Amino acid sequence: MITPFQMIRNKQNRLSHSEEEILYMVDGFTDGSIPDYQMSAWLMAVYFNDMSDIETRYYTKAMVNSGKRLDLSYLPGFVVDKHSTGGVGDKVSLILGPLLAACGLYVPMLSGRGLGHTGGTLDKLEAIPGYRTQLSLEEFQRIVEKTGISIMGQTKDICPADKKIYALRDVTSTVASLSLICGSIMSKKIAEGIQGLVLDVKCGNGAFMTTPEDARKLANLLTEVGIEYGLKMASVITDMNQPLGNNVGVWSEVRESVDLLQGNGPADIREVTLVLAQQALKMAQIPGDHHSLLETALSDGTAYAKFEEMVIEHGGSPEALNDPGVNSPKFTHEIMAQKDGWIGHMDTYKIGMSIVEMGGGRIIQTDKLDNSAGITFYNKFGHSVKTGDVICTAYCSTESKLDRAVKMLSDAISVTDESVEELELIIDIR
Amino acid sequence: MITPFQMIRNKQNRLSHSEEEILYMVDGFTDGSIPDYQMSAWLMAVYFNDMSDIETRYYTKAMVNSGKRLDLSYLPGFVVDKHSTGGVGDKVSLILGPLLAACGLYVPMLSGRGLGHTGGTLDKLEAIPGYRTQLSLEEFQRIVEKTGISIMGQTKDICPADKKIYALRDVTSTVASLSLICGSIMSKKIAEGIQGLVLDVKCGNGAFMTTPEDARKLANLLTEVGIEYGLKMASVITDMNQPLGNNVGVWSEVRESVDLLQGNGPADIREVTLVLAQQALKMAQIPGDHHSLLETALSDGTAYAKFEEMVIEHGGSPEALNDPGVNSPKFTHEIMAQKDGWIGHMDTYKIGMSIVEMGGGRIIQTDKLDNSAGITFYNKFGHSVKTGDVICTAYCSTESKLDRAVKMLSDAISVTDESVEELELIIDIR
């Protein structure tokens, strides 16, 4: 008979866990029969000694089976979702979801809140006055069925094991483990009842994975588990050595998403969104030229209409999206180039943390957000600037916080004397 | 400002903890402000990445300062203790303590219970009818002052941090960490108010350290910390590739100790005891020939008289020590050689676990003991045996447990066709 103690010891000694053993650990912790101090010791042993691919699959399975799993196979279109490993300025979900719905796909998207330097889709939606992110699974399913897209938060019915384990990992510094990350991501996606999943694995100085090699490793692990569950899988490795798009911060990212959905917006975020969307259309076997299909949905207003529809279904106010009085910051500060040259380095992690400093992100899960906090970039990596040119503007609603953030932000951006090679935005498609 | 999360993260990243930080962690856990799940994550990170010598000293200091520290410097003789890292059949404390007291030294000995394959001094003393192991510190001090020797359990006043941390380590598989072991051992010894400490670091297949190199490493670490606290330190590395003495098990070890204290008993346990005792007399700067001094104390009855004195002071019955009706086993089984040859291997860990199987040891802290359970060896490592010779007798008070233990025990002892080189009992004295 296995005990939590023996599970910990086996992991310390790199002995494999069986499917039954992993189920015992996950279920035992979820139902409270295994105490949190033993779970945290086991998680830390996993952090150091990792789980094999097969153990990771058992772990994911135990998470999925801890709650309900939606069945959306009756829907008349391909059911798909996207997952990003997180970065700074990454607002792709807000654009991609409605865009795919506009192309006839169904997107049941369970999202999370931001923590640390990365933002969360849920926070952005909650900044829209009235938008409800805590619906029942039934209501979620109804909205997906009706509009093709719904984005809300994880419910207690979906992967309750993941919810409880994630909360423990969060306070015990055991988040950064490939196998645990895989289990957490994939279990929720599998429970959504999707048929395909497109991964956006970020790499660079603002991402969890700093090198393309590590990003590929995570992509492979996630893909394997997805295939095991009969999902069509595609993954794109994208650069995160600078913020994605020109706007970072809760409300400014919502605003930029609206721009994109209306056919405008910066080229980089547009490119990442289109590449991911093409992967989704491909696995859905949608006929025709995908690129022009997507361009049309953005330019003719159908993508934006889907977004408005979703906002309305969730109780939100679409008028607020274009109301300059909503979430407007009280204080603003311009950061200017101190010399002529090229922007040669952007410490993206630090840029993300300067948002946290302004109150626009969280250090702990319960932190309240300043939705108005944000940064708008006028110049990014590789741009040539002259002394006095505005690189970016930072803004939020507390002056002292803005001052501290501006210092961090100035440190995070370097102007070099020589021009630099452009960063490759799309590193790999697989 | 440091947080438990940051402490965990720093240890994961092999960053050094300051004295203040370690104090924060130890005190915070002890007073309940740091939750057990974060402490267990930190302990596991220490298990994997270890603490430096300087961190270990800070850790030990925090443990010592969590409770009271006795001051016995007013006593008219040298105040000394011995610590053994634990083995099978190791009853040295029961003999050494009274022996040193008989030579004019003072021995305030706080001991622990057995867990797993190793026995505990406290369990053996508690098997003596009436012997109280939970005295107040004042009473303990009074007995030491009066008789020169008292052995009791850790009280809530001594190193409460260690008590709480050890309980957590015990259930999270974080006992086996050199620095944590060092902190736990040394803090209690330092708090006893001793002036010198003799270490018996066991190595072999029945010890925590399997190789002499590892044993020396632990000895060095313990010695460094002791010297930091102004203690005189000596350490002896001794073999644990077979049980020490001829008797293993709670009551049978008490009985063998009485034999030793009365000038009889097996040569190996006698030798280890005398070597350790000589180290103590040397650091106490006792004049004369130490070996003959000790031999005399054993043969003329003064050592045994000290033991009886201690037992009486603790409320125990010295008559019971020689009463064959006390703790006598109900069932007995002889294990015989199945072929002619030499005893070439004794799996000492397994021998210890066969005692646990019989109910004479613990798997978890709260297990109740069968004091009658034990093994008496008639032949040990290197002895030549003929088919049908009795190697040992196992006994306890539950027949079904005896049957299972006998199977384990038979597996644990191998008879080989060729003679084997004798084991070196005293590996190193430093």
PDB file of N, CA and C in Angstrom, chain A residues 95 246 255-271 273-274 295 298-300 304:
ATOM      1  N   ILE A  95      -8.469  38.595 -29.217  1.00  0.00           N
ATOM      2  CA  ILE A  95      -8.648  38.825 -30.658  1.00  0.00           C
ATOM      3  C   ILE A  95      -8.931  37.499 -31.372  1.00  0.00           C
ATOM      4  N   ASN A 246       1.795  47.347 -28.984  1.00  0.00           N
ATOM      5  CA  ASN A 246       2.327  48.615 -28.471  1.00  0.00           C
ATOM      6  C   ASN A 246       1.783  48.976 -27.100  1.00  0.00           C
ATOM      7  N   ARG A 255      -8.153  47.874 -25.163  1.00  0.00           N
ATOM      8  CA  ARG A 255      -8.293  48.878 -26.220  1.00  0.00           C
ATOM      9  C   ARG A 255      -7.535  48.451 -27.481  1.00  0.00           C
ATOM     10  N   GLU A 256      -6.333  47.945 -27.309  1.00  0.00           N
ATOM     11  CA  GLU A 256      -5.558  47.516 -28.482  1.00  0.00           C
ATOM     12  C   GLU A 256      -6.225  46.326 -29.169  1.00  0.00           C
ATOM     13  N   SER A 257      -6.840  45.442 -28.373  1.00  0.00           N
ATOM     14  CA  SER A 257      -7.541  44.289 -28.953  1.00  0.00           C
ATOM     15  C   SER A 257      -8.708  44.746 -29.818  1.00  0.00           C
ATOM     16  N   VAL A 258      -9.427  45.732 -29.314  1.00  0.00           N
ATOM     17  CA  VAL A 258     -10.550  46.280 -30.084  1.00  0.00           C
ATOM     18  C   VAL A 258     -10.037  46.843 -31.415  1.00  0.00           C
ATOM     19  N   ASP A 259      -8.933  47.560 -31.356  1.00  0.00           N
ATOM     20  CA  ASP A 259      -8.296  48.079 -32.582  1.00  0.00           C
ATOM     21  C   ASP A 259      -8.014  46.952 -33.569  1.00  0.00           C
ATOM     22  N   LEU A 260      -7.420  45.906 -33.073  1.00  0.00           N
ATOM     23  CA  LEU A 260      -7.082  44.768 -33.925  1.00  0.00           C
ATOM     24  C   LEU A 260      -8.338  44.151 -34.535  1.00  0.00           C
ATOM     25  N   LEU A 261      -9.356  43.963 -33.675  1.00  0.00           N
ATOM     26  CA  LEU A 261     -10.607  43.336 -34.130  1.00  0.00           C
ATOM     27  C   LEU A 261     -11.326  44.206 -35.158  1.00  0.00           C
ATOM     28  N   GLN A 262     -10.950  45.474 -35.192  1.00  0.00           N
ATOM     29  CA  GLN A 262     -11.546  46.373 -36.184  1.00  0.00           C
ATOM     30  C   GLN A 262     -10.627  46.574 -37.388  1.00  0.00           C
ATOM     31  N   GLY A 263      -9.623  45.687 -37.473  1.00  0.00           N
ATOM     32  CA  GLY A 263      -8.772  45.698 -38.667  1.00  0.00           C
ATOM     33  C   GLY A 263      -7.571  46.614 -38.588  1.00  0.00           C
ATOM     34  N   ASN A 264      -7.313  47.187 -37.404  1.00  0.00           N
ATOM     35  CA  ASN A 264      -6.137  48.059 -37.271  1.00  0.00           C
ATOM     36  C   ASN A 264      -5.111  47.408 -36.341  1.00  0.00           C
ATOM     37  N   GLY A 265      -4.357  48.255 -35.614  1.00  0.00           N
ATOM     38  CA  GLY A 265      -3.438  47.746 -34.595  1.00  0.00           C
ATOM     39  C   GLY A 265      -2.068  47.399 -35.105  1.00  0.00           C
ATOM     40  N   PRO A 266      -1.131  47.178 -34.197  1.00  0.00           N
ATOM     41  CA  PRO A 266       0.273  46.917 -34.555  1.00  0.00           C
ATOM     42  C   PRO A 266       0.471  45.617 -35.327  1.00  0.00           C
ATOM     43  N   ALA A 267       1.508  45.608 -36.148  1.00  0.00           N
ATOM     44  CA  ALA A 267       1.769  44.472 -37.036  1.00  0.00           C
ATOM     45  C   ALA A 267       2.168  43.205 -36.292  1.00  0.00           C
ATOM     46  N   ASP A 268       2.951  43.350 -35.189  1.00  0.00           N
ATOM     47  CA  ASP A 268       3.461  42.130 -34.542  1.00  0.00           C
ATOM     48  C   ASP A 268       2.337  41.299 -33.920  1.00  0.00           C
ATOM     49  N   ILE A 269       1.483  41.979 -33.159  1.00  0.00           N
ATOM     50  CA  ILE A 269       0.387  41.239 -32.516  1.00  0.00           C
ATOM     51  C   ILE A 269      -0.575  40.680 -33.569  1.00  0.00           C
ATOM     52  N   ARG A 270      -0.726  41.414 -34.656  1.00  0.00           N
ATOM     53  CA  ARG A 270      -1.561  40.950 -35.766  1.00  0.00           C
ATOM     54  C   ARG A 270      -0.972  39.687 -36.395  1.00  0.00           C
ATOM     55  N   GLU A 271       0.348  39.707 -36.574  1.00  0.00           N
ATOM     56  CA  GLU A 271       1.000  38.555 -37.204  1.00  0.00           C
ATOM     57  C   GLU A 271       0.878  37.303 -36.320  1.00  0.00           C
ATOM     58  N   THR A 273      -1.319  36.659 -34.055  1.00  0.00           N
ATOM     59  CA  THR A 273      -2.722  36.228 -34.036  1.00  0.00           C
ATOM     60  C   THR A 273      -3.081  35.468 -35.317  1.00  0.00           C
ATOM     61  N   LEU A 274      -2.655  35.996 -36.470  1.00  0.00           N
ATOM     62  CA  LEU A 274      -3.006  35.351 -37.739  1.00  0.00           C
ATOM     63  C   LEU A 274      -2.327  33.996 -37.900  1.00  0.00           C
ATOM     64  N   GLU A 295      -8.232  37.914 -42.747  1.00  0.00           N
ATOM     65  CA  GLU A 295      -8.096  39.359 -43.001  1.00  0.00           C
ATOM     66  C   GLU A 295      -9.471  39.983 -43.211  1.00  0.00           C
ATOM     67  N   LEU A 298     -11.478  40.405 -40.041  1.00  0.00           N
ATOM     68  CA  LEU A 298     -11.014  41.550 -39.244  1.00  0.00           C
ATOM     69  C   LEU A 298     -11.467  42.872 -39.875  1.00  0.00           C
ATOM     70  N   SER A 299     -11.352  42.942 -41.223  1.00  0.00           N
ATOM     71  CA  SER A 299     -11.615  44.236 -41.871  1.00  0.00           C
ATOM     72  C   SER A 299     -13.109  44.519 -42.092  1.00  0.00           C
ATOM     73  N   ASP A 300     -13.912  43.460 -42.216  1.00  0.00           N
ATOM     74  CA  ASP A 300     -15.338  43.724 -42.496  1.00  0.00           C
ATOM     75  C   ASP A 300     -16.204  43.809 -41.232  1.00  0.00           C
ATOM     76  N   TYR A 304     -15.133  41.713 -34.914  1.00  0.00           N
ATOM     77  CA  TYR A 304     -15.483  42.628 -33.827  1.00  0.00           C
ATOM     78  C   TYR A 304     -16.925  42.397 -33.369  1.00  0.00           C
TER      79      TYR A 304
END
